[in-house]
């Protein structure tokens, strides 16, 4: 099964270069590209990409805000920061917001491909001298993956536990049903729940809903 990739960069020449590089790689499939953060979020909800390769600066959104919003809307997508920005504090903030990897635009194509394969294996990646930024971050990323729900996942959990259907939940949250399905999968995985009954019991036990 091919890995789906969404490209988000404000420079057309960069998007063309990434499309050319990644389009030649076996197992990778470019599903979309855009220079707009808001458009990228809509595309991500519709296309459900595995990987989102993005610049730190996007035309109509701050990069960290984009990552947080992406995490809420499409929690299974894994953002890779591909940027000319090499400010350590900004990169660390982006990773802390939910980014999975950082590769400077001045680095080799091999670094970007290594980042993709590493992230797909469930591990964070930072290229070269910036690798020290992973110290103290990897653990929190994995802890988050085991249990912490995003704000949107919590909203889905409440509606799910109250018996709302996929369509009802999607209408309430103004998202598509596929997005709700993705959130439900993430909730089951993070909380280790196997059925709707388990979800209801969990919500009652933790006083998330009152029955």
CSV table of C-alpha atoms in Angstrom, one decimal:
chain,number,residue,atom,x,y,z
A,1,UNK,CA,0.0,0.0,0.0
A,2,UNK,CA,1.4,3.4,-1.0
A,3,UNK,CA,2.1,6.1,1.5
A,4,UNK,CA,0.1,9.2,0.7
A,5,UNK,CA,1.9,12.6,0.9
A,6,UNK,CA,0.5,16.1,1.0
A,7,UNK,CA,2.9,19.0,0.2
A,8,UNK,CA,2.4,22.4,1.8
A,9,UNK,CA,4.8,25.1,0.7
A,10,UNK,CA,4.3,28.7,-0.3
A,11,UNK,CA,6.9,28.5,-3.1
A,12,UNK,CA,5.7,26.8,-6.3
A,13,UNK,CA,9.2,25.9,-7.4
A,14,UNK,CA,9.7,24.0,-4.1
A,15,UNK,CA,6.4,22.1,-4.5
A,16,UNK,CA,7.5,21.2,-8.1
A,17,UNK,CA,10.9,19.9,-6.8
A,18,UNK,CA,9.3,17.9,-4.1
A,19,UNK,CA,6.7,16.4,-6.5
A,20,UNK,CA,9.5,15.5,-8.9
A,21,UNK,CA,11.7,13.9,-6.1
A,22,UNK,CA,8.9,12.0,-4.3
A,23,UNK,CA,7.0,11.0,-7.4
A,24,UNK,CA,10.0,8.8,-8.4
A,25,UNK,CA,10.1,7.0,-5.0
A,26,UNK,CA,8.5,3.6,-4.9
A,27,UNK,CA,5.7,3.4,-2.3
A,28,UNK,CA,5.1,7.1,-2.2
A,29,UNK,CA,2.1,8.8,-3.7
A,30,UNK,CA,1.6,12.6,-3.9
A,31,UNK,CA,-2.1,13.2,-3.2
A,32,UNK,CA,-2.1,17.0,-3.2
A,33,UNK,CA,-0.1,20.2,-2.9
A,34,UNK,CA,-0.9,23.8,-2.0
A,35,UNK,CA,0.7,27.0,-0.7
A,36,UNK,CA,-2.1,27.8,1.6
A,37,UNK,CA,-2.4,26.6,5.2
A,38,UNK,CA,-6.2,26.9,5.2
A,39,UNK,CA,-6.5,25.0,1.9
A,40,UNK,CA,-4.1,22.4,3.2
A,41,UNK,CA,-6.3,21.7,6.2
A,42,UNK,CA,-9.3,21.2,3.9
A,43,UNK,CA,-7.2,18.9,1.6
A,44,UNK,CA,-5.9,17.0,4.6
A,45,UNK,CA,-9.5,16.3,5.9
A,46,UNK,CA,-10.6,15.2,2.4
A,47,UNK,CA,-7.5,13.2,1.4
A,48,UNK,CA,-6.3,11.8,4.9
A,49,UNK,CA,-2.6,11.8,4.0
A,50,UNK,CA,-0.1,9.7,5.9
A,51,UNK,CA,2.6,12.4,5.7
A,52,UNK,CA,2.4,16.2,5.4
A,53,UNK,CA,5.6,17.9,4.2
A,54,UNK,CA,5.3,21.5,5.2
A,55,UNK,CA,7.3,24.8,5.4
A,56,UNK,CA,7.6,26.6,8.7
A,57,UNK,CA,6.1,29.7,7.2
A,58,UNK,CA,2.8,29.3,5.3
A,59,UNK,CA,1.1,32.2,3.4
A,60,UNK,CA,-2.1,32.5,5.5
A,61,UNK,CA,-1.2,30.6,8.7
A,62,UNK,CA,1.5,30.4,11.3
A,63,UNK,CA,3.3,27.0,10.9
A,64,UNK,CA,2.8,26.0,14.5
A,65,UNK,CA,-0.9,26.9,14.4
A,66,UNK,CA,-1.2,24.8,11.3
A,67,UNK,CA,0.4,21.8,13.0
A,68,UNK,CA,-1.9,22.1,16.0
A,69,UNK,CA,-5.0,22.4,13.7
A,70,UNK,CA,-3.8,19.5,11.6
A,71,UNK,CA,-3.4,17.4,14.7
A,72,UNK,CA,-6.9,18.1,15.8
A,73,UNK,CA,-8.5,17.5,12.4
A,74,UNK,CA,-6.4,14.6,11.0
A,75,UNK,CA,-4.6,13.1,14.0
A,76,UNK,CA,-3.1,10.2,12.0
A,77,UNK,CA,-1.3,12.6,9.6
A,78,UNK,CA,2.4,13.1,10.5
A,79,UNK,CA,3.9,16.5,9.7
A,80,UNK,CA,7.5,16.8,8.5
A,81,UNK,CA,8.9,20.3,8.8
A,82,UNK,CA,10.9,21.0,5.6
A,83,UNK,CA,12.1,24.6,6.1
A,84,UNK,CA,14.9,27.1,5.5
A,85,UNK,CA,14.3,28.3,9.1
A,86,UNK,CA,17.0,27.0,11.4
A,87,UNK,CA,16.2,28.9,14.6
A,88,UNK,CA,16.4,26.2,17.3
A,89,UNK,CA,13.7,27.6,19.5
A,90,UNK,CA,11.2,27.9,16.6
A,91,UNK,CA,12.0,24.4,15.4
A,92,UNK,CA,11.6,23.0,18.9
A,93,UNK,CA,8.3,24.8,19.3
A,94,UNK,CA,7.1,23.3,16.0
A,95,UNK,CA,8.1,19.8,17.1
A,96,UNK,CA,6.5,20.3,20.5
A,97,UNK,CA,3.3,21.4,18.7
A,98,UNK,CA,3.0,18.0,17.0
A,99,UNK,CA,5.6,17.9,14.3
A,100,UNK,CA,7.3,14.6,13.7
A,101,UNK,CA,10.4,15.6,11.9
A,102,UNK,CA,12.6,18.5,10.8
A,103,UNK,CA,14.8,18.7,7.7
A,104,UNK,CA,16.5,21.9,6.6
A,105,UNK,CA,15.9,22.9,2.9
A,106,UNK,CA,19.6,23.1,2.4
A,107,UNK,CA,20.1,19.4,3.2
A,108,UNK,CA,20.2,16.5,0.8
A,109,UNK,CA,17.3,14.7,-0.7
A,110,UNK,CA,18.5,11.6,1.1
A,111,UNK,CA,17.8,13.3,4.5
A,112,UNK,CA,14.2,14.0,3.5
A,113,UNK,CA,13.6,10.5,2.4
A,114,UNK,CA,15.2,9.2,5.6
A,115,UNK,CA,12.9,11.5,7.6
A,116,UNK,CA,9.8,10.0,5.8
A,117,UNK,CA,10.9,6.4,6.4
A,118,UNK,CA,11.7,7.1,10.0
A,119,UNK,CA,8.4,8.8,10.7
A,120,UNK,CA,6.5,6.1,9.0
A,121,UNK,CA,8.2,3.7,11.4
A,122,UNK,CA,6.8,5.7,14.3
A,123,UNK,CA,10.0,7.5,15.3
A,124,UNK,CA,10.7,11.2,15.2
A,125,UNK,CA,13.5,12.5,13.0
A,126,UNK,CA,15.8,15.6,13.1
A,127,UNK,CA,18.5,16.0,10.5
A,128,UNK,CA,22.2,16.5,11.3
A,129,UNK,CA,23.4,18.9,13.9
A,130,UNK,CA,19.8,19.7,15.0
A,131,UNK,CA,19.4,16.1,16.2
A,132,UNK,CA,20.2,17.2,19.8
A,133,UNK,CA,16.7,18.8,19.9
A,134,UNK,CA,15.2,15.3,20.2
A,135,UNK,CA,16.6,15.0,23.7
A,136,UNK,CA,13.7,15.2,26.1
A,137,UNK,CA,11.2,15.3,23.3
A,138,UNK,CA,11.0,11.7,22.0
A,139,UNK,CA,9.7,10.5,25.4
A,140,UNK,CA,6.9,13.0,25.5
A,141,UNK,CA,5.9,12.2,21.9
A,142,UNK,CA,5.6,8.6,22.7
A,143,UNK,CA,3.8,9.2,26.0
A,144,UNK,CA,1.3,11.4,24.1
A,145,UNK,CA,0.8,8.6,21.5
A,146,UNK,CA,-0.1,6.2,24.2
A,147,UNK,CA,-2.8,8.1,26.0
A,148,UNK,CA,-3.3,11.8,25.7
A,149,UNK,CA,-6.2,12.9,23.5
A,150,UNK,CA,-6.2,16.1,21.5
A,151,UNK,CA,-9.0,18.7,22.1
A,152,UNK,CA,-10.9,17.5,19.1
A,153,UNK,CA,-10.6,13.8,20.1
A,154,UNK,CA,-12.1,14.7,23.5
A,155,UNK,CA,-15.0,16.3,21.7
A,156,UNK,CA,-15.5,13.2,19.6
A,157,UNK,CA,-15.2,11.0,22.6
A,158,UNK,CA,-18.0,12.9,24.5
A,159,UNK,CA,-20.3,12.7,21.5
A,160,UNK,CA,-19.5,9.0,20.9
A,161,UNK,CA,-20.2,8.1,24.5
A,162,UNK,CA,-23.5,10.0,24.3
A,163,UNK,CA,-24.5,7.7,21.4
A,164,UNK,CA,-24.1,10.2,18.5
A,165,UNK,CA,-23.7,8.7,15.1
A,166,UNK,CA,-20.9,9.4,12.7
A,167,UNK,CA,-23.1,11.8,10.7
A,168,UNK,CA,-24.4,13.5,13.8
A,169,UNK,CA,-20.9,14.0,15.2
A,170,UNK,CA,-19.6,15.3,11.9
A,171,UNK,CA,-22.5,17.8,11.7
A,172,UNK,CA,-21.9,19.0,15.3
A,173,UNK,CA,-18.2,19.5,14.8
A,174,UNK,CA,-18.5,20.8,11.2
A,175,UNK,CA,-16.1,18.1,9.8
A,176,UNK,CA,-16.6,15.2,7.4
A,177,UNK,CA,-17.5,11.7,8.5
A,178,UNK,CA,-14.1,10.3,7.5
A,179,UNK,CA,-12.5,12.7,9.9
A,180,UNK,CA,-14.7,11.5,12.7
A,181,UNK,CA,-13.7,7.9,11.8
A,182,UNK,CA,-10.1,8.9,12.0
A,183,UNK,CA,-10.6,10.4,15.4
A,184,UNK,CA,-12.4,7.4,16.7
A,185,UNK,CA,-9.6,5.1,15.5
A,186,UNK,CA,-7.1,7.3,17.4
A,187,UNK,CA,-9.2,7.3,20.5
A,188,UNK,CA,-9.5,3.5,20.5
A,189,UNK,CA,-5.8,3.1,19.9
A,190,UNK,CA,-4.7,5.7,22.6
A,191,UNK,CA,-7.1,4.5,25.2
A,192,UNK,CA,-6.9,0.8,24.3
A,193,UNK,CA,-10.6,0.5,23.8
A,194,UNK,CA,-12.1,-2.1,21.4
A,195,UNK,CA,-15.8,-1.3,21.2
A,196,UNK,CA,-18.4,1.4,21.6
A,197,UNK,CA,-19.4,-0.3,24.9
A,198,UNK,CA,-15.8,0.2,26.1
A,199,UNK,CA,-16.0,3.8,25.1
A,200,UNK,CA,-19.1,4.4,27.1
A,201,UNK,CA,-17.7,2.6,30.2
A,202,UNK,CA,-14.5,4.6,30.0
A,203,UNK,CA,-16.4,7.9,29.7
A,204,UNK,CA,-18.7,7.1,32.6
A,205,UNK,CA,-15.8,5.8,34.8
A,206,UNK,CA,-13.8,9.0,34.2
A,207,UNK,CA,-16.8,11.3,34.6
A,208,UNK,CA,-16.5,12.5,31.0
A,209,UNK,CA,-20.3,12.0,30.6
A,210,UNK,CA,-23.1,11.4,33.1
A,211,UNK,CA,-25.6,8.7,32.3
